[in-house]
CSV table of N, CA and C in Angstrom, one decimal:
chain,number,residue,atom,x,y,z
A,212,GLY,N,123.9,80.5,90.2
A,212,GLY,CA,122.8,80.2,89.4
A,212,GLY,C,121.9,81.4,89.0
A,213,VAL,N,120.8,81.1,88.4
A,213,VAL,CA,119.9,82.1,88.0
A,213,VAL,C,119.3,82.8,89.2
A,214,HIS,N,119.1,82.1,90.3
A,214,HIS,CA,118.5,82.7,91.5
A,214,HIS,C,119.5,83.8,92.0
A,215,THR,N,120.8,83.5,92.0
A,215,THR,CA,121.8,84.4,92.5
A,215,THR,C,121.9,85.6,91.7
A,216,VAL,N,121.9,85.4,90.4
A,216,VAL,CA,121.9,86.6,89.4
A,216,VAL,C,120.7,87.5,89.6
A,217,ALA,N,119.5,86.8,89.7
A,217,ALA,CA,118.3,87.6,89.9
A,217,ALA,C,118.3,88.4,91.2
A,218,CYS,N,118.8,87.8,92.3
A,218,CYS,CA,118.8,88.5,93.6
A,218,CYS,C,119.8,89.7,93.5
A,219,HIS,N,120.9,89.5,92.8
A,219,HIS,CA,121.9,90.6,92.7
A,219,HIS,C,121.3,91.7,91.9
A,220,SER,N,120.5,91.4,90.9
A,220,SER,CA,119.8,92.5,90.1
A,220,SER,C,118.8,93.2,90.9
A,221,TYR,N,118.0,92.4,91.7
A,221,TYR,CA,117.0,93.0,92.6
A,221,TYR,C,117.6,93.9,93.6
A,222,ARG,N,118.7,93.5,94.2
A,222,ARG,CA,119.4,94.3,95.2
A,222,ARG,C,119.9,95.6,94.6
A,223,ARG,N,120.4,95.6,93.4
A,223,ARG,CA,120.9,96.8,92.7
A,223,ARG,C,119.7,97.7,92.4
A,224,ALA,N,118.6,97.1,92.0
A,224,ALA,CA,117.4,97.9,91.6
A,224,ALA,C,116.8,98.6,92.8
A,225,VAL,N,116.6,97.8,93.9
A,225,VAL,CA,116.0,98.4,95.1
A,225,VAL,C,116.9,99.5,95.7
A,226,ALA,N,118.2,99.4,95.5
A,226,ALA,CA,119.1,100.4,96.0
A,226,ALA,C,118.9,101.8,95.3
A,227,LEU,N,118.4,101.7,94.1
A,227,LEU,CA,118.1,102.9,93.3
A,227,LEU,C,116.8,103.6,93.7
A,228,TYR,N,115.9,102.9,94.3
A,228,TYR,CA,114.6,103.5,94.7
A,228,TYR,C,114.8,104.4,95.9
A,229,ARG,N,114.3,105.6,95.7
A,229,ARG,CA,114.5,106.7,96.8
A,229,ARG,C,113.2,107.1,97.4
A,230,GLY,N,112.1,106.3,97.2
A,230,GLY,CA,110.8,106.7,97.7
A,230,GLY,C,109.9,107.1,96.6
A,231,ASP,N,108.7,107.4,97.0
A,231,ASP,CA,107.7,107.7,96.0
A,231,ASP,C,108.0,109.0,95.2
A,232,LEU,N,107.7,108.9,93.9
A,232,LEU,CA,107.8,110.0,93.0
A,232,LEU,C,106.9,111.1,93.4
A,233,HIS,N,107.4,112.3,93.6
A,233,HIS,CA,106.5,113.4,94.0
A,233,HIS,C,105.8,113.9,92.8
A,234,SER,N,104.5,114.1,93.0
A,234,SER,CA,103.7,114.6,91.8
A,234,SER,C,102.6,115.4,92.4
A,235,GLY,N,102.1,116.3,91.5
A,235,GLY,CA,100.9,117.1,91.8
A,235,GLY,C,99.6,116.3,91.5
A,236,ALA,N,98.7,116.9,90.9
A,236,ALA,CA,97.5,116.3,90.5
A,236,ALA,C,97.5,115.6,89.2
A,237,ASP,N,98.7,115.6,88.5
A,237,ASP,CA,98.8,115.0,87.2
A,237,ASP,C,98.6,113.5,87.2
A,238,GLU,N,97.5,113.1,86.6
A,238,GLU,CA,97.2,111.7,86.7
A,238,GLU,C,98.3,110.7,86.1
A,239,SER,N,98.9,111.1,85.1
A,239,SER,CA,100.0,110.2,84.5
A,239,SER,C,101.1,110.1,85.5
A,240,ALA,N,101.5,111.2,86.3
A,240,ALA,CA,102.5,111.1,87.3
A,240,ALA,C,102.1,110.2,88.4
A,241,VAL,N,100.9,110.3,88.8
A,241,VAL,CA,100.3,109.4,89.9
A,241,VAL,C,100.4,108.0,89.5
A,242,LEU,N,100.0,107.7,88.2
A,242,LEU,CA,100.1,106.3,87.7
A,242,LEU,C,101.5,105.8,87.7
A,243,GLU,N,102.4,106.6,87.3
A,243,GLU,CA,103.9,106.2,87.2
A,243,GLU,C,104.4,106.0,88.6
A,244,ARG,N,104.0,106.9,89.6
A,244,ARG,CA,104.5,106.7,90.9
A,244,ARG,C,104.0,105.3,91.5
A,245,GLU,N,102.8,105.0,91.2
A,245,GLU,CA,102.2,103.7,91.7
A,245,GLU,C,102.9,102.5,91.0
A,246,ARG,N,103.2,102.7,89.7
A,246,ARG,CA,103.9,101.6,88.9
A,246,ARG,C,105.3,101.3,89.5
A,247,LEU,N,106.0,102.4,89.8
A,247,LEU,CA,107.3,102.3,90.4
A,247,LEU,C,107.3,101.7,91.8
A,248,ARG,N,106.3,102.1,92.6
A,248,ARG,CA,106.2,101.6,93.9
A,248,ARG,C,105.9,100.1,93.8
A,249,ALA,N,105.0,99.7,93.0
A,249,ALA,CA,104.6,98.3,92.9
A,249,ALA,C,105.8,97.4,92.4
A,250,ALA,N,106.6,97.9,91.5
A,250,ALA,CA,107.8,97.2,91.0
A,250,ALA,C,108.8,97.0,92.2
A,251,TYR,N,109.0,98.1,92.9
A,251,TYR,CA,109.9,98.1,94.1
A,251,TYR,C,109.4,97.0,95.1
A,252,LEU,N,108.2,97.0,95.4
A,252,LEU,CA,107.6,96.1,96.4
A,252,LEU,C,107.7,94.6,95.9
A,253,VAL,N,107.5,94.4,94.6
A,253,VAL,CA,107.7,93.0,94.1
A,253,VAL,C,109.1,92.6,94.2
A,254,MET,N,110.1,93.4,93.9
A,254,MET,CA,111.5,93.1,94.1
A,254,MET,C,111.9,92.8,95.5
A,255,LEU,N,111.4,93.7,96.4
A,255,LEU,CA,111.7,93.5,97.9
A,255,LEU,C,111.1,92.1,98.3
A,256,GLY,N,109.9,91.8,97.9
A,256,GLY,CA,109.2,90.6,98.2
A,256,GLY,C,110.0,89.4,97.7
A,257,ARG,N,110.6,89.5,96.5
A,257,ARG,CA,111.3,88.3,96.0
A,257,ARG,C,112.7,88.2,96.8
A,258,LEU,N,113.3,89.3,97.1
A,258,LEU,CA,114.5,89.3,97.9
A,258,LEU,C,114.2,88.7,99.3
A,259,ALA,N,113.1,89.1,99.9
A,259,ALA,CA,112.7,88.5,101.2
A,259,ALA,C,112.5,87.0,101.1
A,260,ASP,N,111.8,86.6,100.1
A,260,ASP,CA,111.5,85.1,100.0
A,260,ASP,C,112.8,84.4,99.7
A,261,GLY,N,113.6,84.9,98.8
A,261,GLY,CA,114.9,84.3,98.5
A,261,GLY,C,115.8,84.1,99.8
A,262,ALA,N,115.8,85.2,100.5
A,262,ALA,CA,116.7,85.2,101.8
A,262,ALA,C,116.1,84.1,102.8
A,263,ARG,N,114.8,84.1,102.9
A,263,ARG,CA,114.2,83.1,103.8
A,263,ARG,C,114.5,81.7,103.3
A,264,ARG,N,114.4,81.4,102.1
A,264,ARG,CA,114.6,80.1,101.5
A,264,ARG,C,116.1,79.7,101.7
A,265,ASP,N,117.0,80.7,101.7
A,265,ASP,CA,118.4,80.5,101.9
A,265,ASP,C,118.8,80.4,103.4
A,266,GLY,N,117.9,80.6,104.3
A,266,GLY,CA,118.2,80.6,105.7
A,266,GLY,C,118.7,81.9,106.2
A,267,ASP,N,118.7,82.9,105.4
A,267,ASP,CA,119.2,84.3,105.9
A,267,ASP,C,118.0,85.0,106.4
A,268,TYR,N,117.6,84.6,107.6
A,268,TYR,CA,116.3,85.1,108.2
A,268,TYR,C,116.4,86.6,108.6
A,269,THR,N,117.6,87.1,108.9
A,269,THR,CA,117.8,88.5,109.3
A,269,THR,C,117.5,89.4,108.1
A,270,SER,N,118.1,89.0,106.9
A,270,SER,CA,117.9,89.8,105.7
A,270,SER,C,116.4,89.7,105.3
A,271,ALA,N,115.8,88.5,105.4
A,271,ALA,CA,114.4,88.4,105.0
A,271,ALA,C,113.5,89.3,105.9
A,272,ILE,N,113.8,89.4,107.2
A,272,ILE,CA,113.1,90.3,108.0
A,272,ILE,C,113.2,91.7,107.6
A,273,GLU,N,114.5,92.1,107.2
A,273,GLU,CA,114.7,93.5,106.8
A,273,GLU,C,113.9,93.8,105.5
A,274,TYR,N,114.0,92.9,104.6
A,274,TYR,CA,113.3,93.2,103.3
A,274,TYR,C,111.7,93.2,103.5
A,275,SER,N,111.2,92.3,104.3
A,275,SER,CA,109.8,92.2,104.5
A,275,SER,C,109.3,93.4,105.3
A,276,SER,N,110.1,93.9,106.3
A,276,SER,CA,109.8,95.1,107.0
A,276,SER,C,109.7,96.3,106.1
A,277,LEU,N,110.6,96.4,105.2
A,277,LEU,CA,110.6,97.5,104.2
A,277,LEU,C,109.3,97.5,103.4
A,278,VAL,N,108.9,96.3,102.9
A,278,VAL,CA,107.7,96.1,102.2
A,278,VAL,C,106.5,96.7,103.0
A,279,LEU,N,106.5,96.4,104.3
A,279,LEU,CA,105.4,96.8,105.2
A,279,LEU,C,105.4,98.3,105.4
A,280,THR,N,106.6,99.0,105.3
A,280,THR,CA,106.6,100.4,105.5
A,280,THR,C,105.9,101.1,104.4
A,281,PHE,N,105.9,100.5,103.2
A,281,PHE,CA,105.2,101.1,102.0
A,281,PHE,C,103.8,100.6,101.9
A,282,ASP,N,103.5,99.3,102.3
A,282,ASP,CA,102.2,98.7,102.2
A,282,ASP,C,101.9,97.8,103.4
A,283,ALA,N,101.4,98.3,104.4
A,283,ALA,CA,101.2,97.6,105.7
A,283,ALA,C,100.3,96.4,105.6
A,284,GLY,N,99.5,96.4,104.5
A,284,GLY,CA,98.5,95.3,104.4
A,284,GLY,C,99.0,94.1,103.6
A,285,ARG,N,100.3,94.1,103.2
A,285,ARG,CA,100.8,93.0,102.4
A,285,ARG,C,101.0,91.7,103.3
A,286,GLU,N,100.0,90.8,103.1
A,286,GLU,CA,100.1,89.6,103.9
A,286,GLU,C,101.3,88.7,103.6
A,287,ASP,N,101.8,88.7,102.4
A,287,ASP,CA,102.9,87.9,102.1
A,287,ASP,C,104.1,88.3,102.9
A,288,ALA,N,104.3,89.6,103.1
A,288,ALA,CA,105.4,90.1,104.0
A,288,ALA,C,105.2,89.8,105.4
A,289,HIS,N,103.9,89.9,105.9
A,289,HIS,CA,103.6,89.5,107.3
A,289,HIS,C,104.0,88.0,107.5
A,290,ARG,N,103.6,87.1,106.5
A,290,ARG,CA,103.9,85.7,106.6
A,290,ARG,C,105.4,85.4,106.7
A,291,VAL,N,106.2,86.1,105.8
A,291,VAL,CA,107.6,85.9,105.8
A,291,VAL,C,108.2,86.3,107.2
A,292,LEU,N,107.7,87.4,107.7
A,292,LEU,CA,108.2,87.8,109.1
A,292,LEU,C,107.8,86.7,110.1
A,293,MET,N,106.6,86.3,110.1
A,293,MET,CA,106.1,85.3,111.0
A,293,MET,C,107.0,84.0,111.0
A,294,ALA,N,107.3,83.6,109.7
A,294,ALA,CA,108.1,82.4,109.5
A,294,ALA,C,109.5,82.6,110.0
A,295,CYS,N,110.1,83.7,109.7
A,295,CYS,CA,111.5,84.0,110.1
A,295,CYS,C,111.6,84.1,111.6
A,296,TYR,N,110.7,84.8,112.2
A,296,TYR,CA,110.7,84.8,113.7
A,296,TYR,C,110.6,83.4,114.3
A,297,ALA,N,109.8,82.6,113.7
A,297,ALA,CA,109.7,81.2,114.2
A,297,ALA,C,111.0,80.5,114.0
A,298,GLN,N,111.6,80.6,112.9
A,298,GLN,CA,112.9,79.9,112.6
A,298,GLN,C,114.0,80.4,113.5
A,299,LEU,N,113.9,81.7,114.0
A,299,LEU,CA,114.9,82.2,114.9
A,299,LEU,C,114.6,81.9,116.4
A,300,GLY,N,113.5,81.2,116.6
A,300,GLY,CA,113.1,80.8,117.9
A,300,GLY,C,112.3,81.9,118.6
A,301,GLN,N,111.8,82.9,117.9
A,301,GLN,CA,111.0,84.0,118.4
A,301,GLN,C,109.5,83.8,118.1
A,302,ARG,N,109.0,82.7,118.7
A,302,ARG,CA,107.6,82.3,118.4
A,302,ARG,C,106.6,83.4,118.8
A,303,VAL,N,106.8,84.0,120.0
A,303,VAL,CA,105.9,85.1,120.4
A,303,VAL,C,105.9,86.3,119.5
A,304,GLN,N,107.1,86.6,119.0
A,304,GLN,CA,107.2,87.7,118.0
A,304,GLN,C,106.4,87.4,116.8
A,305,GLY,N,106.5,86.1,116.3
A,305,GLY,CA,105.8,85.7,115.2
A,305,GLY,C,104.3,85.8,115.4
A,306,MET,N,103.8,85.5,116.6
A,306,MET,CA,102.4,85.6,116.9
A,306,MET,C,102.0,87.0,117.0
A,307,ARG,N,102.8,87.9,117.5
A,307,ARG,CA,102.5,89.3,117.5
A,307,ARG,C,102.4,89.9,116.1
A,308,GLN,N,103.2,89.4,115.2
A,308,GLN,CA,103.2,89.9,113.8
A,308,GLN,C,101.8,89.5,113.2
A,309,TYR,N,101.3,88.3,113.5
A,309,TYR,CA,100.0,88.0,113.1
A,309,TYR,C,98.9,88.9,113.6
A,310,GLN,N,99.0,89.2,114.9
A,310,GLN,CA,98.0,90.1,115.5
A,310,GLN,C,98.1,91.5,114.9
A,311,LEU,N,99.3,92.0,114.6
A,311,LEU,CA,99.4,93.3,113.9
A,311,LEU,C,98.8,93.2,112.5
A,312,CYS,N,99.1,92.2,111.8
A,312,CYS,CA,98.5,92.0,110.4
A,312,CYS,C,96.9,92.0,110.5
A,313,GLU,N,96.4,91.2,111.5
A,313,GLU,CA,95.0,91.1,111.7
A,313,GLU,C,94.4,92.5,111.9
A,314,ARG,N,95.0,93.3,112.8
A,314,ARG,CA,94.5,94.6,113.1
A,314,ARG,C,94.6,95.6,111.9
A,315,ILE,N,95.7,95.5,111.2
A,315,ILE,CA,95.8,96.4,110.0
A,315,ILE,C,94.7,96.1,109.0
A,316,LEU,N,94.5,94.8,108.7
A,316,LEU,CA,93.5,94.4,107.7
A,316,LEU,C,92.1,94.8,108.2
A,317,ARG,N,91.8,94.6,109.5
A,317,ARG,CA,90.5,95.0,110.0
A,317,ARG,C,90.3,96.5,109.9
A,318,ASP,N,91.2,97.3,110.4
A,318,ASP,CA,91.1,98.7,110.4
A,318,ASP,C,91.1,99.4,109.0
A,319,ALA,N,92.0,98.9,108.2
A,319,ALA,CA,92.1,99.6,106.9
A,319,ALA,C,91.1,99.0,105.8
A,320,PHE,N,90.8,97.8,105.9
A,320,PHE,CA,90.0,97.2,104.8
A,320,PHE,C,88.8,96.4,105.3
A,321,ASP,N,88.5,96.4,106.6
A,321,ASP,CA,87.4,95.6,107.1
A,321,ASP,C,87.5,94.2,106.6
A,322,ALA,N,88.7,93.6,106.7
A,322,ALA,CA,89.0,92.3,106.2
A,322,ALA,C,89.7,91.4,107.2
A,323,VAL,N,89.7,90.1,107.0
A,323,VAL,CA,90.4,89.2,107.9
A,323,VAL,C,91.6,88.6,107.1
A,324,PRO,N,92.6,88.1,107.9
A,324,PRO,CA,93.7,87.5,107.2
A,324,PRO,C,93.3,86.3,106.4
A,325,GLU,N,94.1,86.0,105.3
A,325,GLU,CA,93.9,84.9,104.4
A,325,GLU,C,94.1,83.6,105.2
A,326,PRO,N,93.5,82.5,104.7
A,326,PRO,CA,93.7,81.2,105.4
A,326,PRO,C,95.2,80.8,105.6
A,327,ALA,N,96.0,81.1,104.6
A,327,ALA,CA,97.5,80.8,104.8
A,327,ALA,C,98.1,81.5,106.0
A,328,THR,N,97.7,82.7,106.2
A,328,THR,CA,98.3,83.5,107.3
A,328,THR,C,97.8,82.9,108.6
A,329,ARG,N,96.5,82.6,108.6
A,329,ARG,CA,95.9,82.0,109.8
A,329,ARG,C,96.5,80.6,110.2
A,330,ALA,N,96.8,79.8,109.1
A,330,ALA,CA,97.4,78.5,109.3
A,330,ALA,C,98.8,78.6,109.9
A,331,LEU,N,99.5,79.6,109.5
A,331,LEU,CA,100.8,79.8,110.0
A,331,LEU,C,100.8,80.2,111.5
A,332,TYR,N,99.8,81.1,111.8
A,332,TYR,CA,99.6,81.5,113.2
A,332,TYR,C,99.2,80.3,114.1
A,333,ASP,N,98.3,79.5,113.5
A,333,ASP,CA,97.8,78.3,114.3
A,333,ASP,C,99.0,77.4,114.6
A,334,HIS,N,99.9,77.2,113.6
A,334,HIS,CA,101.0,76.4,113.8
A,334,HIS,C,101.9,76.9,115.0
A,335,LEU,N,102.1,78.2,114.9
A,335,LEU,CA,103.0,78.9,116.0
A,335,LEU,C,102.3,78.7,117.3
A,336,TRP,N,101.0,78.8,117.4
A,336,TRP,CA,100.3,78.7,118.6
A,336,TRP,C,100.2,77.3,119.2
A,337,LEU,N,99.9,76.4,118.3
A,337,LEU,CA,99.6,75.0,118.7
A,337,LEU,C,100.8,74.1,118.7
A,338,HIS,N,101.8,74.4,118.0
A,338,HIS,CA,103.0,73.5,117.9
A,338,HIS,C,104.3,74.3,118.1
A,339,PRO,N,104.4,74.9,119.3
A,339,PRO,CA,105.7,75.6,119.6
A,339,PRO,C,106.9,74.7,119.4
A,340,GLY,N,107.9,75.3,118.8
A,340,GLY,CA,109.2,74.6,118.8
A,340,GLY,C,109.3,73.6,117.7
A,341,THR,N,108.3,73.4,116.9
A,341,THR,CA,108.4,72.4,115.8
A,341,THR,C,108.7,73.2,114.5
A,342,ALA,N,109.3,72.4,113.6
A,342,ALA,CA,109.7,73.0,112.3
A,342,ALA,C,108.4,73.4,111.5
A,343,LEU,N,108.6,74.4,110.7
A,343,LEU,CA,107.5,74.9,109.8
A,343,LEU,C,107.5,74.0,108.5
A,344,ALA,N,106.4,73.5,108.2
A,344,ALA,CA,106.2,72.8,106.9
A,344,ALA,C,106.3,73.9,105.8
A,345,SER,N,106.9,73.5,104.7
A,345,SER,CA,107.1,74.5,103.6
A,345,SER,C,105.7,75.0,103.1
A,346,GLU,N,104.7,74.2,103.1
A,346,GLU,CA,103.4,74.7,102.6
A,346,GLU,C,102.8,75.8,103.6
A,347,LEU,N,103.3,76.0,104.8
A,347,LEU,CA,102.8,77.0,105.7
A,347,LEU,C,103.3,78.4,105.3
A,348,VAL,N,104.3,78.5,104.5
A,348,VAL,CA,104.8,79.8,104.1
A,348,VAL,C,104.5,80.0,102.7
A,349,VAL,N,103.3,80.5,102.4
A,349,VAL,CA,102.9,80.8,101.1
A,349,VAL,C,103.1,82.3,100.8
A,350,VAL,N,103.9,82.6,99.8
A,350,VAL,CA,104.1,84.0,99.5
A,350,VAL,C,103.7,84.3,98.1
């Protein structure tokens, strides 16, 4: 279907990305570097979410971890990791992911996690071993 074709295109596109465009002080090069990085992260995020929805939690973890290597403050990626760890029976790892997210947001932005991220953590903490409701994984 359309989802499969889109994921195939995203995989081909992310394979072409070799990291940030190197540039000096040229403002247009800096803007282009950020545009390319943002597009790469969007595609990785869509691949992670698609893999999670398909039950391919290992791939979803890989894609989300890649997102976080480029942008550690991306809560959507932290949530996908938390959900995937929970689905794999790794509840404690999911809670550790929340704590990492919380620390990164505090240190880098003096911010706290979004309500959706906190709700997912609360579920892991209060309801171990129970299935995640779809509304808990907001990406």
